[in-house]
Short mmCIF file of C-alpha atoms in Angstrom, two decimals:
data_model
loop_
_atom_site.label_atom_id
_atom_site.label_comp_id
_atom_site.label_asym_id
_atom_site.label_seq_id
_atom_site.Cartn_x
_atom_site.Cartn_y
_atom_site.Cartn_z
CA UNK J 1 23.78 11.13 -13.29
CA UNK J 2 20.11 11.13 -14.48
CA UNK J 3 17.46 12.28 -12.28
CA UNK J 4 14.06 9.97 -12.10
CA UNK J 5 11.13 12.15 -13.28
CA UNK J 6 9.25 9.37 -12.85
CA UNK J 7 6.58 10.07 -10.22
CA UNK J 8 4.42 6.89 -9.48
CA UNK J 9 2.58 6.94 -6.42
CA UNK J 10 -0.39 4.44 -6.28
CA UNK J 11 -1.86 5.04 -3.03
CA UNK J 12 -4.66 2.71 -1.23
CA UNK J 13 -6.77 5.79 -0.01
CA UNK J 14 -9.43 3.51 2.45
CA UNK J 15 -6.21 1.87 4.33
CA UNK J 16 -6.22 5.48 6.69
CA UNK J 17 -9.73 5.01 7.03
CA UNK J 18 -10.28 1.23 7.39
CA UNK J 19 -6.81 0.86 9.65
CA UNK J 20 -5.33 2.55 12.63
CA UNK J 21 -1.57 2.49 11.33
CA UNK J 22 0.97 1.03 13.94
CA UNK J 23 4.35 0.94 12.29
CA UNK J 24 5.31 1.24 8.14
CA UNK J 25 7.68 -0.75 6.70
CA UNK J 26 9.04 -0.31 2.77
CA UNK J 27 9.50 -3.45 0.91
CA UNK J 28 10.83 -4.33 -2.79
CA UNK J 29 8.16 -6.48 -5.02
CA UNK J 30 9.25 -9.37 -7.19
CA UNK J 31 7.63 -8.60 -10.72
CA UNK J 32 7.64 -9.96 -13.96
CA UNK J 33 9.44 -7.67 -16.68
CA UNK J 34 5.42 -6.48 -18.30
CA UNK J 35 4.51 -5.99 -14.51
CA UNK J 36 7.00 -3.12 -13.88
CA UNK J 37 5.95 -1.68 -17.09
CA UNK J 38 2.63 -1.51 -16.28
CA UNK J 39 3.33 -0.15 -12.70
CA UNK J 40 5.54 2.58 -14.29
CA UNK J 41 2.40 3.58 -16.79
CA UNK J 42 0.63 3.63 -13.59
CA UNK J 43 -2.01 1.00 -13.92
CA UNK J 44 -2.20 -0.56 -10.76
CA UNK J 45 -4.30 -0.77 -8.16
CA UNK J 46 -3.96 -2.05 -4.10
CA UNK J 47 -7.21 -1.06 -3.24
CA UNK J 48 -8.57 -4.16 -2.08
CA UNK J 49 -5.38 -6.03 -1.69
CA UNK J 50 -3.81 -7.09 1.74
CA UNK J 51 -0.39 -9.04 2.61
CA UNK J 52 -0.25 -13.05 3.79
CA UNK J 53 2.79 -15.29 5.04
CA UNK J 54 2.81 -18.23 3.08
CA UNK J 55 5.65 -20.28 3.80
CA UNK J 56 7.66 -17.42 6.06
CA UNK J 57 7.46 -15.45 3.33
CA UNK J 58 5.33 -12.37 2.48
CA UNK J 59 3.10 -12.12 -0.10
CA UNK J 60 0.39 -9.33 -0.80
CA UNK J 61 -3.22 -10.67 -2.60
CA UNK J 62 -5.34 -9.21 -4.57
CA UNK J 63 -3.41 -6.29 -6.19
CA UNK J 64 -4.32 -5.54 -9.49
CA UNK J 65 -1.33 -5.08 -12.48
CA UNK J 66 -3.00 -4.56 -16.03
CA UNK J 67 -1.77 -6.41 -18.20
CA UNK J 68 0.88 -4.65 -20.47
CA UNK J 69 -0.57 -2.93 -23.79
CA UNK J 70 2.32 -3.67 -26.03
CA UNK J 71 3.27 -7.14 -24.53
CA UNK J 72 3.23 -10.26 -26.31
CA UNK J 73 1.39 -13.73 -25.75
CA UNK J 74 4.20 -13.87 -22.37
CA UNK J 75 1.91 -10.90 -20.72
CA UNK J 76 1.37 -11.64 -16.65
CA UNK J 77 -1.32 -12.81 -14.89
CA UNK J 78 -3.45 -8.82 -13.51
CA UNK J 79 -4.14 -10.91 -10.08
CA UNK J 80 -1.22 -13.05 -9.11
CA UNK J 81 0.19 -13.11 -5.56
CA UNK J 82 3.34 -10.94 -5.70
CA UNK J 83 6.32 -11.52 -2.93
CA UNK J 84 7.42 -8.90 -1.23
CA UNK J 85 11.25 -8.85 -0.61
CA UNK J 86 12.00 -7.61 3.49
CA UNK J 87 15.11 -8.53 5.49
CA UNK J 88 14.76 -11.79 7.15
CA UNK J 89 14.41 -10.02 10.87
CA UNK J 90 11.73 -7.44 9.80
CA UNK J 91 9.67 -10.39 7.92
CA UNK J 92 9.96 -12.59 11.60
CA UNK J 93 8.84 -9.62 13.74
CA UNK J 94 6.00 -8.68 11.23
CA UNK J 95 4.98 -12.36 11.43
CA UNK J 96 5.04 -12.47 15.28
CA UNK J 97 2.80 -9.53 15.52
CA UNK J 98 0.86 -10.63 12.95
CA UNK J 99 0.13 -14.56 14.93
CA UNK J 100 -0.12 -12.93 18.50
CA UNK J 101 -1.96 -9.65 18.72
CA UNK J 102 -4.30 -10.41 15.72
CA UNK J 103 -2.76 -7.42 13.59
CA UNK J 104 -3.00 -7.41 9.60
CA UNK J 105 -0.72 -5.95 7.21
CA UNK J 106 -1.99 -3.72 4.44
CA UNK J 107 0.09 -2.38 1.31
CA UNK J 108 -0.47 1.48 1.44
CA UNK J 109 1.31 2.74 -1.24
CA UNK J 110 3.36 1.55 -4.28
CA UNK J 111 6.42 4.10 -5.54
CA UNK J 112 9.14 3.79 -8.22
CA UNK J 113 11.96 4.57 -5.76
CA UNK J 114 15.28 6.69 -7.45
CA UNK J 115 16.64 3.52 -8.82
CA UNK J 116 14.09 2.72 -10.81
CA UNK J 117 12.70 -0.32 -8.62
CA UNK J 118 9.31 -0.80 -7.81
CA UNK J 119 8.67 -0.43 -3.80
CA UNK J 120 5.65 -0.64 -1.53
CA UNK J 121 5.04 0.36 1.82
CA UNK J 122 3.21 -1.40 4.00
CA UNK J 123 2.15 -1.02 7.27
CA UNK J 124 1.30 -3.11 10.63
CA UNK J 125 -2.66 -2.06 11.13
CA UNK J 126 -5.32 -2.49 13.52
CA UNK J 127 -8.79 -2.47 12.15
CA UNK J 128 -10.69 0.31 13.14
CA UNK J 129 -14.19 -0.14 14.66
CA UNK J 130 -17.38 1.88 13.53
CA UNK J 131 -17.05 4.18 16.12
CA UNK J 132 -13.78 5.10 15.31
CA UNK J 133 -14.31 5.65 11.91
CA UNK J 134 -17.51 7.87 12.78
CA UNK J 135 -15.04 10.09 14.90
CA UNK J 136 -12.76 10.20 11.83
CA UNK J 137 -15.75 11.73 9.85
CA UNK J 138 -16.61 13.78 12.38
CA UNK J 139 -12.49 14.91 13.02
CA UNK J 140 -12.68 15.56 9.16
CA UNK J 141 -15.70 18.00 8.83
CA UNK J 142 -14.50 19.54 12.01
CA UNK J 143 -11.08 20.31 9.51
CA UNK J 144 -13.12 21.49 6.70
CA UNK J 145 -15.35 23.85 8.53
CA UNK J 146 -11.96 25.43 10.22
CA UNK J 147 -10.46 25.96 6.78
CA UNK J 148 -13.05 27.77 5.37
CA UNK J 149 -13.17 30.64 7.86
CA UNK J 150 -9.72 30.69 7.84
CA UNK J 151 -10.16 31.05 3.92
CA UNK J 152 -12.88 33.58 4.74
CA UNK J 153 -10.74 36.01 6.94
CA UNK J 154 -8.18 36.15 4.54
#
């Protein structure tokens, strides 16, 4: 059996900053055959993209997929919805939160799993207010200064 060496991790690094996280879910993403080959070279990017129910269905916007380098004239769209594939009673929970308590779901990383299929997880968020996010700065400097005395004393 062949081991993946494969390591693709696209990660949205302002979701942690931008979001409290409530709960993560991991989800398989419909592509097109040049989209996976893109995502394997690593030339994606969910910075700016976010998930939407269209239909009962989940869909995340905005995510950017290069187009492939050595495709032909049938290359995919780099900004096209992409459907996210959940099990029916995750996707109707996630929607219920979503419609009640004014949550938003945000795609915080995207992985090649050991199969070889393209995954993302996502997670159910709360934006964060400015306050918050000044007492993540502050948390973060606090973590800095501590690890270099520690790096001093030893």
């Amino acid at each position: 059996m062949k081991k993946n060496t494969n390591t693709i991790n696209i990660k949205n690094r302002k979701a942690r900053f931008e979001y409290e996280i409530l709960d993560k879910y991991v989800a398989g993403i419909k592509l097109a055959g040049t989209e996976i080959k893109a995502i394997r070279q690593g030339k994606a990017s969910i910075a700016e993209s976010f998930c939407e129910f269209q239909n009962n269905e989940l869909f995340v916007i905005n995510m950017h997929v290069e187009e492939y380098s050595h495709a032909t004239h049938f290359n995919h769209n780099p900004k096209s919805e992409r459907k996210l594939l959940l099990q029916r009673r995750e996707l109707r929970k996630l929607e219920k939160e979503v419609k009640n308590s004014g949550l938003t779901i945000i795609p915080l990383r995207v992985f090649i799993n050991d199969r070889g299929l393209a995954k993302m997880q996502i997670a159910l968020a709360k934006g964060k207010k400015l306050y918050d996010k000044r007492e993540t700065i502050k948390d973060r400097e606090s973590k800095r200064k501590l690890d270099r005395i520690k790096k001093e004393y030893n």
